[in-house]
Amino acid sequence: MKKIHLGIFDIQTPNQMTQGAWAHPENQSTRYRELPFWIELAQLCERGLFDFIFFADSYGYPVNKRELAYREAVYTPGLDPMLSISALAAATKRLAFVTTASPTYEAPYANARRFSTLDHLTGGRIGWNVVAAGGLSGAACFGRDQVLSHEERYDQAEEFLEVSYRLFEESWEEDAVNASRSERRYADASKVHLIDHEGKYFKVTASHACEPSPQRTPVLFQAGSSDRGRDFAAKHAEGIFLKAPTMEALKAQVQDIRGRAAKYGRNADELKIFTGLSAIVGETNEDAAHKLADFKAYSSREAALLTYENATGLDLAAMEPDAPFTGVQTEQGLTHTERYTKHKGHVLTVSQVMDNFAEKEFRGITVCGDAKTIADTMQKWIEHTGIDGFNLERYLLPGTVADFVNYVVPELQRRGVFRTSYEEVTLRERLFGNGKVKLPSTHPGASYRHNRSEEFSVD
Ligand SMILES: Cc1cc2nc3c(=O)[nH]c(=O)nc-3n(C[C@H](O)[C@H](O)[C@H](O)COP(=O)(O)O)c2cc1C
């Protein structure tokens, strides 16, 4: 039986997934500004032997509805999750951390320096979620008055990764550093190479600031499920977050991505695919059903619809409710328009889309019940769709994670589908097996290495 990989999905804000949940009396998410809060959560995840904590991140907030955005804490305020990671790594031994940085906004040199720093400081427990983000309020934070088109953002992300690979993989040869006190030589300049890149979006002339870190390139994650997003994922991503409304739809996406990866010369098992899991766990099914009803009592429909507007640029409430939800145009992320236009098999009206989104928001599979019910559902989705694992989504922090760790993890372990101890150190090894610390030779980033035949065998 295949072992399940598990992460938790989070954002360092008071509120996410169920908009309005911040107001629930047992939700401690308003402590998001306190480092001990995140340390306690990381230690809880490590007690549950999770693979990683994943932090989503973005710039901007819904500026068109400021009063609502601030009142309900919709995407704002929030922290930069990257800055907490070395502290979380110091408070844990094995848990890994995946965090987000967008090629749309970041500078490749500074970004590579940050990720290499984290790869050093965490001992190889770091992953990078590469998001070709788009949104006017995010663009305005950087003095831009328009967003690049969807296609162009992926072109830019391609070039960003090319520069990043050169910094991570090409700039420093493996034996450039010997830190020899007797020879009085820290590094050999002839083995540290200058990257001279001039492309459409970026110009970088530099050697990488950091000497080679354990994984060199952090484990690459991606979450866009548009056609272009999937192609990007198939080429570059090692961890992929997919969401779909039905098992069949998810299975088709998984097959599509693995098929595209094969066209790029990659092996199917070099991609680990995750979907979101919203698990409401109780000691009994009735107990869990009560919890779900209680959480729902705090949800805010208007705030939920604002998150939709922020992700897609579409204000559903301003559209004709009975109009068919077809032919919608947006240059922002397509995932959440296509989830209603591509997968349902029939045309929805705008008001049906509103009802569905207000109910489900960005959640993946929602399952409510005792540990057996949750574990059965997880196994069923794994078997039927070919995914490798789940990202646990919060209702309450830390309650949602604590319930999962206390009830579901032991059940999965009893079934032999989840680890009983950590065996690997780095994140890439956790996902792909001991010894697989660096990118596999089939990955496009590996083509930038020096001494490829000596340093890296074919995995
Ligand atoms: C699990 C998961 C995590 C995501 N994390 C982020 C994130 O951190 N930042 C962001 O801007 N978008 C995030 N997204 C949304 C998409 O990656 C993003 O909107 C992307 O631009 C959509 O691309 P597409 O148009 O190719 O579908 C996430 C989506 C999922 C399913």
Tab-separated table of C-alpha atoms and ligand atoms in Angstrom:
chain	number	residue	atom	x	y	z
A	1	MET	CA	0.000	0.000	0.000
A	2	LYS	CA	1.344	3.380	-1.029
A	3	LYS	CA	2.276	5.706	1.837
A	4	ILE	CA	0.354	8.967	2.030
A	5	HIS	CA	2.186	12.312	2.073
A	6	LEU	CA	0.714	15.038	4.259
A	7	GLY	CA	1.155	18.755	4.486
A	8	ILE	CA	-0.879	21.476	6.068
A	9	PHE	CA	-1.988	24.499	4.076
A	10	ASP	CA	-1.821	27.817	5.836
A	11	ILE	CA	-1.523	31.541	5.368
A	12	GLN	CA	-0.203	33.840	8.048
A	13	THR	CA	-3.423	35.774	8.419
A	14	PRO	CA	-6.282	35.649	10.930
A	15	ASN	CA	-8.666	34.273	8.364
A	16	GLN	CA	-8.666	31.827	5.524
A	17	MET	CA	-10.556	28.939	3.922
A	18	THR	CA	-13.733	29.666	5.860
A	19	GLN	CA	-14.037	33.426	5.725
A	20	GLY	CA	-15.448	34.586	9.035
A	21	ALA	CA	-13.899	31.706	10.982
A	22	TRP	CA	-11.491	34.121	12.681
A	23	ALA	CA	-14.429	35.146	14.922
A	24	HIS	CA	-14.992	31.617	16.258
A	25	PRO	CA	-14.208	31.643	20.005
A	26	GLU	CA	-11.955	28.587	19.774
A	27	ASN	CA	-9.996	29.859	16.808
A	28	GLN	CA	-6.590	31.101	17.911
A	29	SER	CA	-5.747	32.403	14.440
A	30	THR	CA	-5.792	36.014	15.656
A	31	ARG	CA	-2.506	35.055	17.353
A	32	TYR	CA	-0.968	34.863	13.858
A	33	ARG	CA	1.395	37.741	14.809
A	34	GLU	CA	3.016	35.728	17.600
A	35	LEU	CA	5.976	33.550	16.839
A	36	PRO	CA	5.083	31.077	19.652
A	37	PHE	CA	1.767	30.475	17.891
A	38	TRP	CA	3.522	29.241	14.731
A	39	ILE	CA	6.126	27.349	16.747
A	40	GLU	CA	3.362	25.500	18.617
A	41	LEU	CA	1.705	24.683	15.290
A	42	ALA	CA	4.962	23.470	13.730
A	43	GLN	CA	5.668	21.276	16.740
A	44	LEU	CA	2.153	19.875	16.552
A	45	CYS	CA	2.697	19.064	12.863
A	46	GLU	CA	5.989	17.415	13.710
A	47	ARG	CA	4.302	15.352	16.428
A	48	GLY	CA	1.879	14.240	13.686
A	49	LEU	CA	4.853	13.405	11.410
A	50	PHE	CA	3.578	15.686	8.647
A	51	ASP	CA	5.834	16.099	5.628
A	52	PHE	CA	5.632	19.881	5.633
A	53	ILE	CA	3.795	23.062	6.474
A	54	PHE	CA	2.870	24.931	3.318
A	55	PHE	CA	2.486	28.699	3.525
A	56	ALA	CA	0.602	30.378	0.715
A	57	ASP	CA	1.331	34.060	0.216
A	58	SER	CA	0.349	36.931	-2.044
A	59	TYR	CA	0.596	40.680	-2.367
A	60	GLY	CA	-2.318	43.074	-2.401
A	61	TYR	CA	-5.806	42.757	-1.003
A	62	PRO	CA	-9.321	43.489	-2.292
A	63	VAL	CA	-8.995	47.284	-2.634
A	64	ASN	CA	-12.411	47.696	-4.256
A	65	LYS	CA	-14.191	46.737	-1.045
A	66	ARG	CA	-11.919	48.077	1.644
A	67	GLU	CA	-14.500	48.324	4.409
A	68	LEU	CA	-15.430	44.644	4.068
A	69	ALA	CA	-11.826	43.536	3.522
A	70	TYR	CA	-10.663	45.097	6.802
A	71	ARG	CA	-13.814	44.286	8.754
A	72	GLU	CA	-13.613	40.580	7.936
A	73	ALA	CA	-9.812	40.367	7.548
A	74	VAL	CA	-10.012	39.186	3.930
A	75	TYR	CA	-6.375	38.663	2.879
A	76	THR	CA	-5.357	41.501	5.137
A	77	PRO	CA	-3.608	41.997	7.492
A	78	GLY	CA	-0.972	39.310	7.165
A	79	LEU	CA	2.702	38.482	7.657
A	80	ASP	CA	5.476	37.440	5.307
A	81	PRO	CA	5.674	33.724	6.137
A	82	MET	CA	9.239	33.359	4.900
A	83	LEU	CA	10.551	35.356	7.833
A	84	SER	CA	9.267	32.868	10.386
A	85	ILE	CA	10.748	29.776	8.784
A	86	SER	CA	14.208	29.723	10.304
A	87	ALA	CA	12.638	30.107	13.757
A	88	LEU	CA	10.225	27.257	13.022
A	89	ALA	CA	13.084	25.125	11.759
A	90	ALA	CA	15.006	25.774	14.976
A	91	ALA	CA	12.009	24.589	17.005
A	92	THR	CA	11.628	21.363	14.980
A	93	LYS	CA	13.996	18.710	13.686
A	94	ARG	CA	12.424	17.095	10.680
A	95	LEU	CA	9.320	18.995	9.615
A	96	ALA	CA	9.820	20.758	6.270
A	97	PHE	CA	8.498	24.120	5.088
A	98	VAL	CA	7.162	25.145	1.709
A	99	THR	CA	6.657	28.825	1.095
A	100	THR	CA	5.505	30.974	-1.764
A	101	ALA	CA	7.387	33.488	-3.896
A	102	SER	CA	6.002	34.816	-7.151
A	103	PRO	CA	8.082	35.461	-10.286
A	104	THR	CA	5.558	38.205	-11.056
A	105	TYR	CA	6.935	40.360	-8.256
A	106	GLU	CA	10.250	39.070	-6.954
A	107	ALA	CA	13.744	39.664	-8.296
A	108	PRO	CA	15.381	36.334	-9.155
A	109	TYR	CA	18.734	37.103	-7.542
A	110	ALA	CA	17.287	38.176	-4.179
A	111	ASN	CA	14.787	35.323	-4.262
A	112	ALA	CA	17.489	32.718	-4.910
A	113	ARG	CA	19.576	34.134	-2.065
A	114	ARG	CA	16.629	33.862	0.325
A	115	PHE	CA	15.818	30.269	-0.627
A	116	SER	CA	19.446	29.163	-0.496
A	117	THR	CA	19.739	30.819	2.911
A	118	LEU	CA	16.698	28.907	4.113
A	119	ASP	CA	17.965	25.682	2.585
A	120	HIS	CA	21.195	26.119	4.576
A	121	LEU	CA	19.504	27.185	7.804
A	122	THR	CA	16.881	24.420	7.704
A	123	GLY	CA	19.340	21.723	6.627
A	124	GLY	CA	17.487	21.100	3.365
A	125	ARG	CA	13.932	21.272	4.672
A	126	ILE	CA	12.656	23.911	2.269
A	127	GLY	CA	10.382	24.050	-0.765
A	128	TRP	CA	9.330	26.940	-3.006
A	129	ASN	CA	5.775	27.353	-4.302
A	130	VAL	CA	6.193	29.147	-7.628
A	131	VAL	CA	3.055	31.156	-8.379
A	132	ALA	CA	2.545	33.128	-11.582
A	133	ALA	CA	0.361	35.510	-9.601
A	134	GLY	CA	-1.723	38.256	-11.155
A	135	GLY	CA	-3.904	40.913	-9.608
A	136	LEU	CA	-4.160	44.681	-9.865
A	137	SER	CA	-3.795	45.427	-6.179
A	138	GLY	CA	-0.656	43.278	-6.022
A	139	ALA	CA	0.765	45.051	-9.079
A	140	ALA	CA	0.041	48.459	-7.535
A	141	CYS	CA	2.191	47.539	-4.507
A	142	PHE	CA	5.116	47.532	-6.908
A	143	GLY	CA	4.183	50.700	-8.764
A	144	ARG	CA	2.714	48.923	-11.762
A	145	ASP	CA	-0.611	50.050	-13.146
A	146	GLN	CA	-1.331	46.890	-15.035
A	147	VAL	CA	-0.944	43.181	-14.759
A	148	LEU	CA	0.857	41.130	-17.381
A	149	SER	CA	-1.472	38.844	-19.297
A	150	HIS	CA	-1.907	35.282	-18.049
A	151	GLU	CA	0.288	33.937	-20.871
A	152	GLU	CA	2.999	36.486	-20.303
A	153	ARG	CA	3.124	35.789	-16.574
A	154	TYR	CA	3.954	32.173	-17.348
A	155	ASP	CA	6.585	33.290	-19.907
A	156	GLN	CA	8.075	35.469	-17.212
A	157	ALA	CA	7.945	32.621	-14.696
A	158	GLU	CA	9.808	30.383	-17.186
A	159	GLU	CA	12.576	32.925	-17.510
A	160	PHE	CA	12.638	33.467	-13.747
A	161	LEU	CA	13.223	29.753	-13.228
A	162	GLU	CA	15.972	29.672	-15.847
A	163	VAL	CA	17.855	32.395	-13.950
A	164	SER	CA	17.144	30.673	-10.645
A	165	TYR	CA	18.479	27.314	-11.882
A	166	ARG	CA	21.638	29.005	-13.081
A	167	LEU	CA	22.154	30.581	-9.660
A	168	PHE	CA	21.286	27.450	-7.683
A	169	GLU	CA	22.915	24.837	-9.891
A	170	GLU	CA	25.501	26.404	-12.192
A	171	SER	CA	27.147	29.240	-10.339
A	172	TRP	CA	29.051	27.264	-7.714
A	173	GLU	CA	30.781	23.995	-8.498
A	174	GLU	CA	30.334	21.368	-5.840
A	175	ASP	CA	33.916	21.560	-4.621
A	176	ALA	CA	34.331	25.341	-4.879
A	177	VAL	CA	34.511	25.648	-1.100
A	178	ASN	CA	37.065	23.810	0.954
A	179	ALA	CA	37.453	26.336	3.779
A	180	SER	CA	41.012	25.213	4.252
A	181	ARG	CA	42.677	27.049	7.121
A	182	SER	CA	46.076	25.549	6.326
A	183	GLU	CA	45.917	26.712	2.694
A	184	ARG	CA	44.251	29.897	3.824
A	185	ARG	CA	41.609	29.602	1.115
A	186	TYR	CA	37.899	29.581	1.781
A	187	ALA	CA	36.653	29.234	-1.790
A	188	ASP	CA	38.297	28.762	-5.177
A	189	ALA	CA	37.225	31.629	-7.448
A	190	SER	CA	37.854	29.546	-10.570
A	191	LYS	CA	34.999	27.276	-9.461
A	192	VAL	CA	32.511	30.057	-8.803
A	193	HIS	CA	30.966	31.147	-12.071
A	194	LEU	CA	29.377	34.361	-13.132
A	195	ILE	CA	25.831	34.095	-14.452
A	196	ASP	CA	25.342	36.457	-17.331
A	197	HIS	CA	21.680	36.434	-18.205
A	198	GLU	CA	19.870	38.894	-20.409
A	199	GLY	CA	16.333	37.955	-21.368
A	200	LYS	CA	12.998	39.584	-22.016
A	201	TYR	CA	12.155	40.151	-18.358
A	202	PHE	CA	15.361	39.857	-16.352
A	203	LYS	CA	18.999	40.870	-16.597
A	204	VAL	CA	21.300	39.343	-14.034
A	205	THR	CA	25.086	39.479	-13.980
A	206	ALA	CA	26.232	37.868	-10.768
A	207	SER	CA	27.566	34.826	-9.049
A	208	HIS	CA	25.146	33.277	-6.617
A	209	ALA	CA	25.511	34.847	-3.187
A	210	CYS	CA	25.353	31.518	-1.355
A	211	GLU	CA	27.610	28.517	-1.550
A	212	PRO	CA	25.827	25.270	-2.481
A	213	SER	CA	23.106	24.387	0.001
A	214	PRO	CA	21.974	20.838	0.789
A	215	GLN	CA	19.291	20.633	-1.888
A	216	ARG	CA	20.646	23.470	-4.096
A	217	THR	CA	17.323	24.103	-5.852
A	218	PRO	CA	14.571	24.055	-3.202
A	219	VAL	CA	11.849	21.482	-3.869
A	220	LEU	CA	9.615	23.182	-6.438
A	221	PHE	CA	5.859	23.344	-5.909
A	222	GLN	CA	3.160	24.773	-8.154
A	223	ALA	CA	-0.586	25.244	-7.905
A	224	GLY	CA	-2.046	26.763	-11.085
A	225	SER	CA	-4.371	24.407	-12.895
A	226	SER	CA	-5.048	26.347	-16.102
A	227	ASP	CA	-3.723	24.711	-19.273
A	228	ARG	CA	-0.571	26.801	-19.178
A	229	GLY	CA	-0.251	26.291	-15.417
A	230	ARG	CA	-0.365	22.526	-15.814
A	231	ASP	CA	2.245	22.620	-18.510
A	232	PHE	CA	4.487	24.699	-16.293
A	233	ALA	CA	3.925	22.252	-13.445
A	234	ALA	CA	4.632	19.254	-15.660
A	235	LYS	CA	7.950	20.751	-16.700
A	236	HIS	CA	9.213	22.158	-13.404
A	237	ALA	CA	7.208	21.161	-10.352
A	238	GLU	CA	8.099	18.337	-8.017
A	239	GLY	CA	5.100	18.915	-5.763
A	240	ILE	CA	1.796	19.909	-7.350
A	241	PHE	CA	-1.370	21.128	-5.682
A	242	LEU	CA	-4.500	20.240	-7.629
A	243	LYS	CA	-8.149	20.635	-6.782
A	244	ALA	CA	-11.170	19.265	-8.584
A	245	PRO	CA	-14.829	18.814	-7.660
A	246	THR	CA	-15.025	15.075	-8.373
A	247	MET	CA	-12.757	12.044	-8.273
A	248	GLU	CA	-13.059	11.634	-12.026
A	249	ALA	CA	-12.067	15.248	-12.664
A	250	LEU	CA	-9.084	14.984	-10.327
A	251	LYS	CA	-7.995	11.701	-11.868
A	252	ALA	CA	-8.113	13.306	-15.323
A	253	GLN	CA	-5.987	16.230	-14.119
A	254	VAL	CA	-3.460	13.872	-12.539
A	255	GLN	CA	-3.198	11.811	-15.713
A	256	ASP	CA	-2.925	14.922	-17.829
A	257	ILE	CA	-0.067	16.334	-15.712
A	258	ARG	CA	1.832	13.046	-15.556
A	259	GLY	CA	1.407	12.639	-19.324
A	260	ARG	CA	2.741	16.139	-19.958
A	261	ALA	CA	5.674	15.463	-17.611
A	262	ALA	CA	6.578	12.391	-19.640
A	263	LYS	CA	6.754	14.611	-22.732
A	264	TYR	CA	9.345	16.686	-20.903
A	265	GLY	CA	11.352	13.522	-20.308
A	266	ARG	CA	10.438	13.241	-16.644
A	267	ASN	CA	9.326	10.095	-14.844
A	268	ALA	CA	5.809	9.883	-13.421
A	269	ASP	CA	7.160	9.281	-9.912
A	270	GLU	CA	9.204	12.486	-9.987
A	271	LEU	CA	6.011	14.454	-9.318
A	272	LYS	CA	4.079	14.220	-6.086
A	273	ILE	CA	0.529	15.430	-6.417
A	274	PHE	CA	-1.498	16.790	-3.516
A	275	THR	CA	-5.072	17.869	-3.143
A	276	GLY	CA	-6.694	19.902	-0.409
A	277	LEU	CA	-8.388	18.121	2.468
A	278	SER	CA	-10.798	19.816	4.824
A	279	ALA	CA	-11.332	17.258	7.552
A	280	ILE	CA	-13.719	17.893	10.404
A	281	VAL	CA	-12.833	15.188	12.846
A	282	GLY	CA	-14.854	14.077	15.839
A	283	GLU	CA	-14.741	11.180	18.246
A	284	THR	CA	-17.927	10.078	16.521
A	285	ASN	CA	-19.622	11.030	13.244
A	286	GLU	CA	-22.318	12.941	15.190
A	287	ASP	CA	-19.718	14.835	17.130
A	288	ALA	CA	-18.023	15.850	13.853
A	289	ALA	CA	-21.338	16.915	12.298
A	290	HIS	CA	-21.954	19.225	15.268
A	291	LYS	CA	-18.525	20.745	14.831
A	292	LEU	CA	-19.163	21.420	11.148
A	293	ALA	CA	-22.504	23.102	11.895
A	294	ASP	CA	-20.798	25.214	14.523
A	295	PHE	CA	-18.007	26.307	12.112
A	296	LYS	CA	-20.530	27.165	9.428
A	297	ALA	CA	-22.418	29.441	11.809
A	298	TYR	CA	-19.408	31.761	11.720
A	299	SER	CA	-18.881	31.814	7.953
A	300	SER	CA	-19.375	35.038	6.023
A	301	ARG	CA	-20.859	34.797	2.540
A	302	GLU	CA	-19.919	38.367	1.602
A	303	ALA	CA	-16.315	37.801	2.692
A	304	ALA	CA	-16.183	34.494	0.813
A	305	LEU	CA	-17.365	36.168	-2.386
A	306	LEU	CA	-14.743	38.831	-1.905
A	307	THR	CA	-12.020	36.167	-1.904
A	308	TYR	CA	-13.446	34.965	-5.228
A	309	GLU	CA	-13.264	38.481	-6.601
A	310	ASN	CA	-9.711	38.847	-5.370
A	311	ALA	CA	-8.598	35.599	-7.018
A	312	THR	CA	-10.397	36.058	-10.324
A	313	GLY	CA	-11.156	39.767	-10.734
A	314	LEU	CA	-14.885	38.872	-11.018
A	315	ASP	CA	-17.481	40.481	-8.756
A	316	LEU	CA	-20.187	37.810	-8.926
A	317	ALA	CA	-22.665	39.901	-6.935
A	318	ALA	CA	-22.536	42.589	-9.642
A	319	MET	CA	-23.394	40.093	-12.395
A	320	GLU	CA	-26.882	39.085	-13.534
A	321	PRO	CA	-27.747	36.189	-11.157
A	322	ASP	CA	-29.634	34.092	-13.729
A	323	ALA	CA	-27.082	34.588	-16.504
A	324	PRO	CA	-25.133	31.506	-17.573
A	325	PHE	CA	-21.601	31.430	-16.161
A	326	THR	CA	-19.925	30.976	-19.521
A	327	GLY	CA	-17.455	32.921	-21.609
A	328	VAL	CA	-16.060	34.685	-18.541
A	329	GLN	CA	-12.867	36.554	-19.313
A	330	THR	CA	-10.136	37.269	-16.820
A	331	GLU	CA	-6.404	37.779	-16.998
A	332	GLN	CA	-6.054	36.744	-13.349
A	333	GLY	CA	-5.823	33.125	-12.222
A	334	LEU	CA	-8.051	30.837	-14.284
A	335	THR	CA	-8.286	27.986	-11.796
A	336	HIS	CA	-11.418	29.326	-10.122
A	337	THR	CA	-13.278	30.279	-13.282
A	338	GLU	CA	-12.474	26.987	-14.987
A	339	ARG	CA	-13.580	25.013	-11.931
A	340	TYR	CA	-17.123	26.113	-12.868
A	341	THR	CA	-16.858	26.173	-16.640
A	342	LYS	CA	-14.847	23.046	-17.364
A	343	HIS	CA	-15.610	20.363	-14.823
A	344	LYS	CA	-19.318	20.349	-14.124
A	345	GLY	CA	-20.573	18.902	-17.401
A	346	HIS	CA	-23.419	21.427	-17.498
A	347	VAL	CA	-23.685	25.209	-17.503
A	348	LEU	CA	-24.185	26.892	-14.124
A	349	THR	CA	-25.867	30.234	-13.528
A	350	VAL	CA	-24.026	33.021	-11.771
A	351	SER	CA	-26.136	32.526	-8.643
A	352	GLN	CA	-25.321	28.792	-8.597
A	353	VAL	CA	-21.638	29.655	-8.807
A	354	MET	CA	-22.091	32.092	-5.920
A	355	ASP	CA	-23.854	29.499	-3.784
A	356	ASN	CA	-21.273	26.858	-4.543
A	357	PHE	CA	-18.341	29.117	-3.858
A	358	ALA	CA	-19.826	30.588	-0.675
A	359	GLU	CA	-20.246	27.018	0.582
A	360	LYS	CA	-16.926	25.532	-0.508
A	361	GLU	CA	-14.633	28.541	-0.944
A	362	PHE	CA	-11.155	27.343	-1.902
A	363	ARG	CA	-11.477	24.083	-0.026
A	364	GLY	CA	-10.559	20.737	-1.480
A	365	ILE	CA	-12.284	17.517	-0.423
A	366	THR	CA	-14.501	18.175	2.568
A	367	VAL	CA	-15.105	15.242	4.863
A	368	CYS	CA	-16.702	15.189	8.252
A	369	GLY	CA	-16.677	12.230	10.617
A	370	ASP	CA	-14.687	10.032	12.950
A	371	ALA	CA	-11.126	8.918	12.222
A	372	LYS	CA	-12.299	5.856	10.309
A	373	THR	CA	-14.535	7.923	8.019
A	374	ILE	CA	-11.718	10.370	7.292
A	375	ALA	CA	-9.122	7.657	6.670
A	376	ASP	CA	-11.516	5.718	4.397
A	377	THR	CA	-12.130	8.847	2.328
A	378	MET	CA	-8.435	9.639	2.042
A	379	GLN	CA	-7.602	6.127	0.901
A	380	LYS	CA	-10.428	6.132	-1.617
A	381	TRP	CA	-9.214	9.365	-3.225
A	382	ILE	CA	-5.629	8.118	-3.314
A	383	GLU	CA	-6.647	4.838	-4.953
A	384	HIS	CA	-9.052	6.325	-7.488
A	385	THR	CA	-7.201	9.429	-8.583
A	386	GLY	CA	-3.487	8.610	-8.413
A	387	ILE	CA	-2.658	11.537	-6.112
A	388	ASP	CA	0.102	11.098	-3.543
A	389	GLY	CA	-1.182	13.077	-0.620
A	390	PHE	CA	-3.150	15.885	0.943
A	391	ASN	CA	-2.804	19.387	2.238
A	392	LEU	CA	-4.875	19.706	5.401
A	393	GLU	CA	-6.917	22.915	5.399
A	394	ARG	CA	-7.915	24.721	8.555
A	395	TYR	CA	-11.214	25.567	10.135
A	396	LEU	CA	-9.699	26.443	13.484
A	397	LEU	CA	-6.094	26.788	14.494
A	398	PRO	CA	-4.682	24.805	16.070
A	399	GLY	CA	-7.875	22.771	16.647
A	400	THR	CA	-8.225	21.374	13.115
A	401	VAL	CA	-4.630	20.172	13.089
A	402	ALA	CA	-4.771	18.865	16.673
A	403	ASP	CA	-7.871	16.771	15.916
A	404	PHE	CA	-6.205	15.334	12.831
A	405	VAL	CA	-2.974	14.529	14.669
A	406	ASN	CA	-4.754	12.996	17.651
A	407	TYR	CA	-7.369	10.926	15.828
A	408	VAL	CA	-6.596	10.462	12.128
A	409	VAL	CA	-2.821	10.023	12.115
A	410	PRO	CA	-2.949	6.959	14.459
A	411	GLU	CA	-5.702	5.470	12.287
A	412	LEU	CA	-3.620	5.932	9.113
A	413	GLN	CA	-0.618	4.427	10.877
A	414	ARG	CA	-2.668	1.420	12.000
A	415	ARG	CA	-3.564	0.884	8.357
A	416	GLY	CA	0.099	1.043	7.358
A	417	VAL	CA	-0.434	3.998	5.011
A	418	PHE	CA	1.413	6.670	6.968
A	419	ARG	CA	4.912	6.835	8.440
A	420	THR	CA	5.498	6.020	12.105
A	421	SER	CA	8.746	7.992	12.281
A	422	TYR	CA	10.695	10.380	10.112
A	423	GLU	CA	13.318	8.551	8.125
A	424	GLU	CA	14.635	11.279	5.858
A	425	VAL	CA	16.228	14.625	6.560
A	426	THR	CA	15.669	16.821	3.519
A	427	LEU	CA	12.307	17.599	1.969
A	428	ARG	CA	13.269	16.153	-1.410
A	429	GLU	CA	14.255	12.873	0.223
A	430	ARG	CA	11.001	12.820	2.196
A	431	LEU	CA	9.056	13.015	-1.047
A	432	PHE	CA	11.263	10.910	-3.303
A	433	GLY	CA	13.349	8.649	-1.068
A	434	ASN	CA	16.602	8.580	0.851
A	435	GLY	CA	19.617	9.871	-1.046
A	436	LYS	CA	17.559	11.952	-3.493
A	437	VAL	CA	18.644	15.265	-2.055
A	438	LYS	CA	19.222	17.137	-5.314
A	439	LEU	CA	17.123	17.558	-8.445
A	440	PRO	CA	16.966	14.348	-10.483
A	441	SER	CA	18.945	14.374	-13.712
A	442	THR	CA	15.726	14.410	-15.783
A	443	HIS	CA	14.680	17.765	-14.340
A	444	PRO	CA	15.317	20.863	-16.505
A	445	GLY	CA	17.195	22.534	-13.631
A	446	ALA	CA	19.745	19.710	-13.597
A	447	SER	CA	20.959	20.608	-17.086
A	448	TYR	CA	22.763	23.639	-15.640
A	449	ARG	CA	25.061	21.600	-13.418
A	450	HIS	CA	28.796	21.266	-13.750
A	451	ASN	CA	30.372	17.806	-13.799
A	452	ARG	CA	26.994	16.239	-14.267
A	453	SER	CA	28.236	12.730	-14.832
A	454	GLU	CA	30.510	12.798	-11.768
A	455	GLU	CA	28.258	14.536	-9.329
A	456	PHE	CA	24.836	13.176	-10.033
A	457	SER	CA	23.860	9.763	-11.154
A	458	VAL	CA	20.620	9.124	-12.968
A	459	ASP	CA	18.015	8.558	-10.270
B	1	LIG	C1	-2.943	24.672	-2.703
B	1	LIG	C2	-2.928	25.968	-3.440
B	1	LIG	C3	-2.049	26.950	-3.033
B	1	LIG	C4	-2.000	28.182	-3.670
B	1	LIG	N1	-1.138	29.103	-3.215
B	1	LIG	C5	-1.138	30.341	-3.746
B	1	LIG	C6	-0.297	31.344	-3.223
B	1	LIG	O1	0.424	31.120	-2.267
B	1	LIG	N2	-0.327	32.568	-3.791
B	1	LIG	C7	-1.153	32.864	-4.850
B	1	LIG	O2	-1.131	34.000	-5.319
B	1	LIG	N3	-1.954	31.902	-5.361
B	1	LIG	C8	-1.963	30.670	-4.832
B	1	LIG	N4	-2.782	29.699	-5.337
B	1	LIG	C9	-3.632	30.012	-6.469
B	1	LIG	C10	-2.975	29.740	-7.804
B	1	LIG	O3	-1.722	29.145	-7.756
B	1	LIG	C11	-2.796	31.066	-8.497
B	1	LIG	O4	-3.981	31.773	-8.449
B	1	LIG	C12	-2.373	30.917	-9.922
B	1	LIG	O5	-2.001	32.193	-10.363
B	1	LIG	C13	-3.480	30.382	-10.805
B	1	LIG	O6	-2.888	29.974	-11.933
B	1	LIG	P1	-3.711	29.440	-13.179
B	1	LIG	O7	-4.334	30.606	-13.836
B	1	LIG	O8	-2.669	28.789	-14.019
B	1	LIG	O9	-4.719	28.454	-12.702
B	1	LIG	C14	-2.847	28.447	-4.728
B	1	LIG	C15	-3.731	27.452	-5.185
B	1	LIG	C16	-3.779	26.232	-4.532
B	1	LIG	C17	-4.720	25.186	-5.018
